[in-house]
Amino acid sequence: MPKIGNIELPDFPLLLAPMEDVSDPPFRKLCKEQGADVVYTEFISSEGLIRDAAKSVIKLDIYEKERPVGIQIFGAELDSMLQAVDIVEKSNPDIIDINFGCPVKKVVCKNAGAGILRDIPLMVKLTEEIVKRTKLPVTVKTRLGWDNNSIKIVEVAERLQDVGIEAISIHGRTRVQMYKGEADWKPIAEVKNNQRMHIPVFGNGDVDTPEAAVKMRDEYGLDGAMIGRASIGYPWFFKEVKHYFKTGGHLAPPTMQERVDAARRHLQMAIDWKGEKLGVFETRRHYTNYFKGIPHFKEYRMKMVTSDEAADVFAAFEEVEEKFGNFQFA
Ligand SMILES: Cc1cc2nc3c(=O)[nH]c(=O)nc-3n(C[C@H](O)[C@H](O)[C@H](O)COP(=O)(O)O)c2cc1C
């Protein structure tokens, strides 16, 4: 069974991917309830943390019930990252994860995120120092390489392992690809097949059906799957994958009642956590998927995603419950 440091995980664990404005405590909790084995925060700027920027600091919040949880940081300056590690430790997460995969220009241009894939010695150095700084297990999330001509992920993963990381999650795309094309899991399997690798190698990118997860496990031989977009507005995905692993069959999709209940709890937890304005705003992106497949739904979806008042969104849920209560999801 794979382990991250002393954290014991089930066979082929499912990890909730770090996702900006998505992987917040309410959503992580919902995913955990539905079977996610490890959850990660969205990326948190080390520069923001050391400036005590409220926007970064709030992202350190964790609920006891979501453990094991990893806090993900990004940056490219050694001093800032080490200070950020000290701050992160005070929140008592189970894991510290380093983001070496974010492709966004404003991050990359500072050599952070996937930007560091152009400077592997710096990537290794930062990782080594972070590992030395903390007693917590350190994991890394990265991409295959900067571009197609510079894929050295087998060597990179081995070097990161040698400076002490406890697991690596690899998104099967390069920085240049951003989110285009299909994720390529072959180079991730090459990392896993490297005889010198002994830490878990988790695959990421396009695991959007239970069959894809099985393929990642059986054909590519990876140690677990990190799941991002397939879970947005659909925390049941984790349970569905696990059911498929166990039985080879598909679970019935969640009922309308389960969806409305989840949407309500999600919104309420978000409001409790970050206040009405942000709670209402940041839960919006989930609704399309919570209610996907219902015909003539636009009017209700619009209410959910344009109302600024929580009461109006809750009223929209109630209307949906009344009008579509018997809808059968395919
Ligand atoms: C909305 C969104 C926000 C993301 N934010 C982060 C982030 O903060 N840190 C990170 O490492 N990756 C981030 N990612 C990348 C995902 O973690 C993941 O690598 C990517 O979506 C591919 O996995 P998927 O096909 O399962 O979605 C983000 C992706 C999305 C869609």
XYZ file of C-alpha atoms and ligand atoms in Angstrom:
361
model
C 0.000 0.000 0.000
C 1.354 3.455 -0.816
C 2.413 5.754 1.999
C 3.193 9.449 2.125
C 5.656 9.643 4.982
C 3.814 7.885 7.801
C 0.406 8.393 6.228
C -0.916 5.037 5.191
C -3.143 5.025 2.150
C -5.383 2.395 0.602
C -4.463 0.586 -2.556
C -4.563 3.033 -5.484
C -5.643 6.091 -3.511
C -7.614 8.908 -5.083
C -6.332 12.403 -4.402
C -8.287 15.608 -4.804
C -6.137 17.922 -6.940
C -5.240 21.387 -5.778
C -7.482 23.792 -7.694
C -7.509 27.541 -7.280
C -10.856 28.849 -5.982
C -12.200 25.300 -6.012
C -10.312 23.176 -3.468
C -11.408 25.157 -0.443
C -12.374 23.586 2.907
C -16.092 23.118 2.084
C -15.386 21.399 -1.214
C -12.552 19.341 0.235
C -14.878 18.141 2.961
C -17.522 17.070 0.444
C -14.900 15.186 -1.571
C -13.533 13.543 1.543
C -17.029 12.338 2.470
C -17.330 10.820 -0.974
C -14.069 8.894 -0.775
C -11.115 11.159 -1.583
C -8.148 9.669 0.288
C -5.983 12.785 0.346
C -7.054 16.349 -0.347
C -4.944 19.351 -1.236
C -5.529 23.065 -0.806
C -5.314 25.339 -3.798
C -1.863 26.847 -4.335
C -0.869 29.526 -1.871
C 1.680 32.188 -2.669
C 4.722 32.041 -0.407
C 5.237 35.776 -1.003
C 1.616 36.430 -0.002
C 1.982 34.344 3.154
C 5.072 36.125 4.383
C 3.450 39.526 3.732
C 0.529 38.221 5.804
C -1.776 38.945 2.896
C -5.270 38.063 4.069
C -6.099 36.428 0.732
C -3.294 33.920 1.170
C -3.619 33.372 4.899
C -7.301 32.379 4.753
C -6.335 29.547 2.429
C -4.424 27.884 5.268
C -7.660 26.985 7.077
C -8.319 23.309 7.362
C -11.164 21.296 8.887
C -10.172 18.382 11.105
C -12.542 16.111 9.200
C -10.772 16.427 5.879
C -7.455 14.915 6.952
C -5.072 13.892 5.554
C -4.721 17.279 3.902
C -1.806 18.836 2.093
C -1.196 22.568 1.890
C 0.259 23.563 -1.449
C 2.649 26.497 -1.770
C 4.318 28.105 -4.741
C 7.198 30.481 -5.203
C 10.713 30.658 -6.554
C 12.636 32.527 -3.864
C 14.277 30.236 -1.358
C 13.983 32.597 1.603
C 10.307 33.311 1.030
C 9.507 29.664 0.548
C 11.258 28.667 3.761
C 9.448 31.351 5.715
C 6.213 30.220 4.091
C 6.926 26.656 5.233
C 7.238 27.892 8.826
C 3.880 29.659 8.520
C 2.217 26.664 6.882
C 3.447 24.342 9.641
C 1.531 26.357 12.203
C -1.708 25.327 10.490
C -0.731 21.752 11.193
C -1.419 20.129 7.828
C -0.443 16.514 7.200
C 1.603 17.285 4.094
C 3.313 20.253 2.463
C 3.090 20.187 -1.316
C 5.181 22.272 -3.662
C 3.580 23.511 -6.843
C 5.972 23.137 -9.742
C 3.230 22.833 -12.327
C 1.119 25.977 -12.551
C 1.260 27.157 -16.187
C -0.254 30.615 -15.676
C 1.857 33.446 -17.088
C 1.924 35.628 -13.993
C 3.307 32.684 -11.975
C 5.617 31.254 -14.612
C 7.247 34.580 -15.432
C 8.554 34.713 -11.867
C 10.029 31.226 -12.336
C 7.446 29.766 -9.970
C 4.984 26.969 -10.774
C 5.863 25.319 -14.071
C 8.336 28.155 -14.716
C 10.845 26.267 -12.654
C 10.851 23.430 -15.163
C 13.340 25.615 -17.083
C 15.723 25.519 -14.137
C 15.882 22.005 -12.740
C 18.856 22.686 -10.420
C 16.822 25.449 -8.732
C 13.809 23.137 -8.510
C 15.918 20.498 -6.776
C 17.603 23.036 -4.506
C 14.320 24.609 -3.346
C 12.882 21.170 -2.689
C 15.928 20.020 -0.763
C 15.855 23.064 1.497
C 12.125 22.804 2.089
C 12.462 19.138 3.036
C 15.233 20.045 5.487
C 13.150 22.841 6.986
C 10.102 20.801 7.951
C 9.281 17.595 9.767
C 6.153 17.205 7.645
C 6.244 15.001 4.576
C 6.849 17.061 1.439
C 5.262 16.165 -1.868
C 5.660 17.759 -5.289
C 3.136 18.355 -8.021
C 4.547 19.055 -11.434
C 4.138 18.617 -15.170
C 6.068 16.483 -17.683
C 8.381 19.339 -18.587
C 8.443 22.840 -20.006
C 7.781 21.740 -23.588
C 7.933 18.629 -25.705
C 11.647 19.038 -26.325
C 12.573 19.231 -22.683
C 10.798 16.328 -21.031
C 13.179 14.987 -18.399
C 10.612 13.923 -15.868
C 12.250 10.560 -15.098
C 15.480 12.257 -14.087
C 13.675 15.129 -12.353
C 11.485 12.827 -10.264
C 14.483 10.772 -9.200
C 16.405 13.867 -8.147
C 13.441 15.166 -6.163
C 13.090 11.791 -4.484
C 16.792 11.830 -3.649
C 16.458 15.127 -1.797
C 13.652 13.706 0.294
C 10.164 14.154 -1.134
C 7.689 11.486 -0.064
C 5.486 11.363 -3.176
C 5.140 13.021 -6.555
C 2.034 13.815 -8.586
C 2.602 14.365 -12.271
C 0.182 16.057 -14.646
C 0.693 14.439 -18.039
C 1.068 17.683 -19.966
C 3.877 20.163 -20.527
C 3.680 23.809 -19.556
C 3.440 24.794 -23.201
C 0.422 22.540 -23.637
C -1.414 24.314 -20.787
C -4.644 22.257 -20.788
C -4.715 21.443 -24.503
C -4.595 18.006 -26.062
C -4.742 14.817 -24.073
C -2.711 14.122 -20.969
C 0.062 11.645 -21.770
C 0.482 9.100 -18.996
C 3.347 7.217 -20.679
C 6.122 9.418 -19.296
C 4.509 9.113 -15.851
C 4.668 5.329 -16.187
C 8.342 5.690 -17.111
C 8.888 7.522 -13.839
C 7.157 4.702 -11.988
C 9.150 2.051 -13.864
C 12.458 3.631 -12.943
C 13.958 0.955 -10.701
C 15.363 3.623 -8.394
C 11.966 5.117 -7.586
C 10.522 3.991 -4.293
C 8.106 6.828 -3.431
C 4.518 6.786 -4.719
C 4.013 8.182 -8.199
C 0.523 9.569 -8.695
C -0.863 10.250 -12.148
C -2.863 13.329 -13.008
C -4.688 14.636 -16.035
C -7.953 13.609 -17.648
C -9.069 10.995 -15.123
C -12.710 11.719 -15.821
C -14.323 8.284 -15.796
C -13.945 5.233 -13.553
C -12.577 3.401 -16.605
C -9.802 5.984 -16.968
C -8.812 5.440 -13.342
C -8.664 1.684 -13.888
C -6.532 2.248 -16.965
C -4.134 4.446 -14.999
C -3.851 1.717 -12.379
C -3.715 -1.411 -14.539
C -2.179 -0.326 -17.828
C 0.133 2.385 -16.559
C 0.887 0.844 -13.166
C 0.747 4.110 -11.257
C 0.277 4.280 -7.492
C -2.833 6.443 -7.411
C -4.783 9.066 -9.310
C -5.053 12.758 -8.613
C -8.417 14.048 -9.765
C -9.234 17.629 -10.631
C -11.884 18.786 -13.051
C -14.030 15.640 -12.915
C -14.780 16.448 -9.282
C -15.867 20.056 -9.749
C -19.556 20.113 -8.829
C -19.382 16.328 -8.685
C -17.749 15.130 -5.457
C -19.462 11.765 -6.015
C -16.820 10.981 -8.608
C -14.521 9.537 -5.933
C -17.196 7.143 -4.717
C -18.073 6.125 -8.253
C -14.459 5.281 -9.064
C -14.077 3.243 -5.879
C -17.297 1.379 -6.543
C -16.085 0.549 -10.034
C -12.762 -0.717 -8.663
C -14.612 -3.014 -6.306
C -17.412 -4.289 -8.494
C -16.603 -3.444 -12.119
C -20.029 -1.812 -12.288
C -21.284 1.728 -12.291
C -23.060 3.278 -9.342
C -26.370 4.927 -10.073
C -25.812 8.675 -10.382
C -26.747 10.797 -7.384
C -30.430 11.616 -7.171
C -31.847 15.101 -7.448
C -32.276 15.173 -3.682
C -28.633 14.277 -3.087
C -27.548 16.983 -5.502
C -29.689 19.680 -3.979
C -28.578 18.642 -0.488
C -24.918 18.775 -1.516
C -25.336 22.158 -3.196
C -27.056 23.528 -0.075
C -24.412 22.202 2.294
C -21.660 23.406 0.011
C -23.052 26.916 -0.107
C -23.749 27.017 3.637
C -20.245 25.798 4.521
C -18.729 28.320 2.104
C -20.708 31.151 3.701
C -19.765 30.014 7.199
C -16.156 29.841 6.141
C -15.629 33.017 4.166
C -18.741 35.102 4.506
C -21.802 35.550 2.297
C -20.288 37.563 -0.535
C -17.333 35.294 -1.274
C -19.217 32.151 -0.307
C -21.947 32.896 -2.855
C -19.471 33.923 -5.511
C -17.008 31.067 -5.205
C -19.549 28.269 -5.055
C -21.022 29.321 -8.400
C -18.672 27.331 -10.569
C -19.954 24.061 -9.098
C -23.628 24.430 -9.949
C -23.402 23.599 -13.637
C -22.101 20.170 -12.784
C -24.305 19.585 -9.762
C -27.296 19.921 -12.058
C -25.863 18.777 -15.374
C -28.213 16.942 -17.703
C -31.489 18.536 -16.655
C -33.287 19.884 -19.723
C -34.447 23.509 -19.797
C -32.424 24.317 -16.723
C -30.879 27.554 -17.904
C -33.316 29.822 -16.083
C -32.512 28.180 -12.738
C -28.794 27.983 -13.356
C -28.784 31.693 -14.175
C -30.458 32.447 -10.866
C -27.837 30.411 -9.026
C -24.878 31.997 -10.760
C -26.043 35.594 -10.909
C -27.675 36.100 -7.494
C -25.515 37.962 -5.008
C -27.664 37.113 -2.020
C -27.446 33.692 -0.431
C -31.202 33.690 0.205
C -31.865 33.923 -3.553
C -29.568 31.013 -4.305
C -31.177 28.891 -1.594
C -34.586 29.838 -3.031
C -33.406 28.685 -6.455
C -32.389 25.326 -4.957
C -35.842 24.993 -3.479
C -37.527 25.775 -6.786
C -35.335 23.178 -8.487
C -36.182 20.615 -5.847
C -39.900 21.213 -6.376
C -39.847 21.366 -10.141
C -37.334 18.633 -10.951
C -37.567 16.465 -7.823
C -38.414 13.365 -9.850
C -35.891 13.893 -12.591
C -33.928 10.733 -13.340
C -30.264 11.343 -14.093
C -28.763 9.115 -16.753
C -9.835 25.681 -11.872
C -8.489 25.021 -11.735
C -7.591 25.502 -10.802
C -6.344 24.879 -10.645
N -5.496 25.308 -9.655
C -4.360 24.602 -9.379
C -3.574 24.897 -8.230
O -3.877 25.808 -7.442
N -2.452 24.143 -8.029
C -2.088 23.119 -8.867
O -1.085 22.435 -8.626
N -2.831 22.817 -9.956
C -3.960 23.506 -10.202
N -4.763 23.121 -11.246
C -4.394 21.949 -12.046
C -5.066 20.677 -11.471
O -4.579 20.414 -10.173
C -4.779 19.463 -12.368
O -3.403 19.283 -12.470
C -5.362 19.625 -13.782
O -6.655 20.167 -13.756
C -5.370 18.296 -14.533
O -6.137 17.344 -13.841
P -7.672 16.995 -14.281
O -7.639 16.608 -15.724
O -8.067 15.859 -13.365
O -8.456 18.241 -14.064
C -5.983 23.770 -11.448
C -6.889 23.320 -12.400
C -8.133 23.912 -12.543
C -9.103 23.366 -13.555
